[in-house]
XYZ file of C-alpha atoms in Angstrom:
267
model
C 0.013 0.000 0.007
C 1.357 3.391 -0.956
C 1.303 5.758 2.002
C 0.993 8.865 -0.059
C -2.441 7.817 -1.371
C -4.181 8.737 1.838
C -2.761 12.272 2.264
C -5.444 14.274 0.440
C -8.250 12.343 2.158
C -6.750 12.952 5.613
C -6.456 16.654 4.898
C -10.081 16.898 3.961
C -10.914 15.395 7.356
C -8.668 17.930 9.033
C -10.559 20.858 7.532
C -13.717 19.978 9.515
C -11.954 19.576 12.894
C -11.979 22.512 15.291
C -8.850 24.585 15.756
C -6.438 23.782 18.544
C -4.323 25.777 20.927
C -1.709 27.855 18.954
C 1.105 27.188 21.457
C 3.578 24.374 21.017
C 1.521 21.364 21.854
C 2.713 18.111 23.446
C -0.129 16.924 25.617
C 1.542 14.093 27.530
C 4.819 12.301 28.034
C 3.658 9.464 25.841
C 2.919 11.659 22.850
C 5.368 11.261 20.011
C 4.684 14.573 18.326
C 5.198 18.302 18.708
C 3.096 20.976 16.985
C 3.831 24.715 16.633
C 1.946 27.724 15.404
C -1.735 28.571 15.082
C -4.358 27.197 12.738
C -3.254 27.231 9.070
C -5.724 29.302 7.058
C -6.493 29.336 3.385
C -7.197 26.749 0.748
C -3.801 27.211 -0.865
C -1.980 26.304 2.348
C -4.147 23.240 2.884
C -3.529 22.163 -0.677
C 0.200 22.864 -0.450
C 0.423 20.933 2.804
C -1.205 17.930 1.208
C 0.916 18.238 -1.920
C 4.194 18.585 0.043
C 3.519 15.410 2.149
C 2.363 13.580 -0.885
C 5.479 14.487 -2.827
C 7.995 13.702 -0.050
C 6.411 10.298 0.525
C 6.410 9.823 -3.247
C 10.156 10.421 -3.326
C 10.522 7.578 -0.872
C 8.148 5.319 -2.771
C 9.957 5.880 -6.024
C 13.568 5.957 -4.824
C 15.851 3.375 -6.355
C 18.778 4.454 -4.171
C 17.447 4.646 -0.582
C 19.428 6.919 1.711
C 16.935 7.742 4.471
C 16.292 11.452 4.014
C 13.932 13.252 1.601
C 12.707 16.864 1.440
C 10.404 18.961 -0.734
C 8.968 22.464 -0.768
C 5.640 23.389 -2.406
C 3.993 26.739 -3.158
C 4.758 30.041 -4.823
C 3.995 32.714 -2.209
C 6.400 32.630 0.740
C 3.616 32.776 3.280
C 1.860 29.834 1.627
C 4.869 27.622 1.030
C 4.951 24.276 2.820
C 8.139 22.251 3.373
C 8.058 18.561 4.238
C 10.782 16.098 5.081
C 11.174 12.582 6.374
C 14.059 10.709 8.052
C 14.826 7.027 8.503
C 18.074 5.233 9.207
C 19.897 4.844 5.866
C 21.219 1.318 6.224
C 17.938 -0.562 6.455
C 15.560 -1.894 3.907
C 13.386 0.791 2.343
C 10.359 -1.260 3.264
C 11.041 -0.637 6.957
C 10.922 3.129 6.378
C 7.679 2.826 4.352
C 6.139 0.624 7.060
C 7.088 3.114 9.827
C 5.724 6.122 7.966
C 2.505 4.380 6.974
C 0.968 4.880 10.399
C 2.964 8.025 11.282
C 1.354 10.059 8.529
C -2.154 9.730 9.903
C -0.839 10.282 13.422
C 0.883 13.495 12.414
C -2.213 14.845 10.703
C -4.553 13.863 13.497
C -2.416 15.685 16.028
C -0.803 18.608 14.116
C -2.669 18.823 10.804
C -4.134 22.235 11.548
C -0.956 23.724 12.960
C 1.607 25.672 10.967
C 4.312 23.168 11.855
C 4.281 19.586 13.030
C 6.799 16.829 13.724
C 6.127 13.191 14.673
C 8.337 10.265 15.350
C 7.777 6.538 15.569
C 10.101 3.726 16.672
C 10.297 -0.017 16.407
C 13.017 -2.104 17.910
C 15.175 -2.182 14.797
C 14.282 1.077 13.105
C 12.610 4.492 13.530
C 11.266 7.314 11.401
C 10.399 11.018 11.459
C 7.927 13.048 9.426
C 7.483 16.787 9.544
C 6.030 19.776 7.743
C 6.394 23.565 8.100
C 4.177 26.391 6.706
C 5.578 29.766 5.622
C 9.140 28.900 6.704
C 11.955 27.042 4.969
C 13.379 24.155 7.064
C 15.985 22.790 4.674
C 19.508 23.422 6.058
C 17.995 24.990 9.175
C 18.877 23.611 12.589
C 15.612 23.562 14.646
C 15.813 23.078 18.374
C 12.174 23.517 19.330
C 10.972 19.899 19.114
C 12.334 16.978 21.171
C 10.965 13.570 22.170
C 12.574 11.147 24.656
C 11.367 7.539 24.331
C 11.997 5.507 27.471
C 10.953 2.142 28.760
C 10.910 0.738 32.297
C 13.681 -1.796 31.768
C 17.010 -1.379 33.463
C 20.535 -2.730 33.460
C 22.819 -3.420 36.441
C 25.828 -1.396 35.265
C 28.540 0.815 36.792
C 29.870 2.855 33.906
C 26.884 3.244 31.580
C 26.859 7.063 31.651
C 30.602 7.350 31.087
C 30.607 4.698 28.385
C 27.678 6.196 26.456
C 29.103 9.697 26.735
C 32.391 8.466 25.263
C 30.759 6.497 22.503
C 28.474 9.421 21.630
C 31.487 11.721 21.397
C 32.973 9.461 18.759
C 29.755 8.832 16.862
C 28.636 12.414 16.666
C 31.853 13.414 14.943
C 31.544 10.485 12.543
C 27.938 11.316 11.769
C 28.627 15.047 11.419
C 31.439 14.199 8.941
C 28.933 12.548 6.503
C 27.761 13.894 3.221
C 24.676 15.556 1.649
C 22.803 12.201 1.548
C 23.434 10.851 5.001
C 24.948 11.810 8.354
C 24.819 8.512 10.220
C 27.140 6.540 12.501
C 26.815 3.250 14.379
C 29.131 1.767 16.978
C 29.411 -0.663 19.865
C 31.635 -0.966 22.953
C 32.145 -3.495 25.749
C 32.177 -1.978 29.228
C 32.209 -2.880 32.938
C 35.025 -5.294 32.149
C 33.445 -7.626 29.584
C 30.019 -7.738 31.263
C 28.004 -5.530 28.964
C 27.887 -4.694 25.208
C 26.516 -1.301 24.321
C 25.275 -0.470 20.811
C 24.487 3.101 19.684
C 23.370 5.100 16.655
C 23.799 8.782 15.983
C 22.090 10.408 12.968
C 21.435 13.947 11.736
C 19.360 15.133 8.800
C 22.070 15.567 6.146
C 20.889 19.029 5.110
C 22.318 20.695 8.193
C 25.981 21.681 8.639
C 28.655 19.659 10.389
C 28.695 22.183 13.258
C 24.900 22.067 13.651
C 24.909 18.257 13.585
C 27.486 18.173 16.422
C 25.421 20.761 18.339
C 22.228 18.737 17.902
C 23.758 15.448 18.954
C 25.448 17.174 21.916
C 22.049 18.328 23.136
C 20.708 14.834 22.492
C 23.522 13.428 24.669
C 22.630 15.751 27.495
C 19.033 14.685 27.327
C 20.071 11.016 27.138
C 21.900 11.282 30.437
C 18.806 12.795 32.023
C 16.231 10.402 30.674
C 18.086 7.209 30.284
C 21.763 6.442 31.041
C 21.649 8.352 34.284
C 18.793 6.118 35.354
C 20.505 2.914 34.129
C 17.883 2.191 31.520
C 18.540 -0.739 29.284
C 17.516 1.198 26.161
C 17.242 4.881 25.366
C 16.190 7.043 22.428
C 16.185 10.780 21.930
C 14.613 12.375 18.865
C 14.612 15.980 17.594
C 13.799 17.734 14.343
C 17.369 17.352 13.107
C 18.996 14.435 14.952
C 18.459 11.075 16.589
C 20.490 9.316 19.305
C 19.778 5.800 20.452
C 21.438 3.106 22.484
C 20.646 -0.445 23.608
C 22.357 -3.423 25.130
C 21.069 -5.527 22.258
C 22.098 -5.051 18.602
C 19.181 -3.349 16.912
C 20.134 -2.402 13.323
C 18.646 -4.901 10.866
C 20.661 -5.193 7.619
C 18.535 -4.840 4.425
C 19.039 -8.485 3.522
C 17.465 -9.546 6.795
C 14.279 -7.498 6.257
C 11.024 -9.401 6.709
C 7.792 -7.654 5.663
C 5.730 -9.518 8.245
C 7.198 -7.291 10.950
C 5.391 -4.345 9.438
C 1.974 -5.981 9.441
C-alpha cells in the first residue's frame, strides 16, 4: 500500500476539525509529536500541505537508491509555502521506512494537521522514522531546536559505567555522523564496558541538510538529554529524537541489515 495515497483524504478530514491551541503542543509524556503555530488558514496552504507530504512520500516510494532522507517544498507565495521532510536510518531496507511512515502520517495529521508546523516520530526495535512539515518557513539546512521527544521504557541494566561509556561512544559517533555527506549523516558503533560484562550499541544520525557544526550541536544536546532520561537512570535502552537528529542506544544489537528485512514485521 502506498502511504501517499491517503494524504489528500486525511487533509479533507482535518478541515472539519476545530482549531487547537496555537502554542507548541505536546499533551503528555507518551505523545510522540510536537506541533507549533496557530491554525493554518486558506485553501492554498491546505492544498500545499497535502501536496508537500504527498510528494515527499512519493520520493521515498519511487527511490531506487534509498538513503533515508527526503525533502520537498511546495508553493509560490512565501507565506503559503509548505516544506516537508522525512528521516529514516539509511542502512535498512526501504520497506522498513515505508512501514514506519504508513501509520505516522495519519498520526501527524490527526495531532498537528491544523498547525503551521508539526513533527512526529515513531520507533520499532530495529528502526525508527520522522515526518514533519512547516508552513511559511523554510526548514531545509535549518537547525531547529524547538521539538524533542525522549522515548524511554521501564527496563534497566545493572551497570557501573553506563553514563561514562555512552558519553564516550556518543562523542565518537557524533563526529563520525557530522562528517557525513549531503545524503546521509549517520554513525553506528558498539563498545564493551564494565570489564566484559556488557555490550553497548548506539546510533547517531542527523538530517544531512544541516551543517557539520549544527549536527554536532544537535547530537550534543541529545547526549545531555540522554543522560537525564536514560543512562543516568541505568535504563537498558534509550532514544532521543529531535527535528534534526536522533540518538539511540541499547544493550542488544538493533540495526537490521537490508538483507534480513522481513515484511511480516510491518503488518
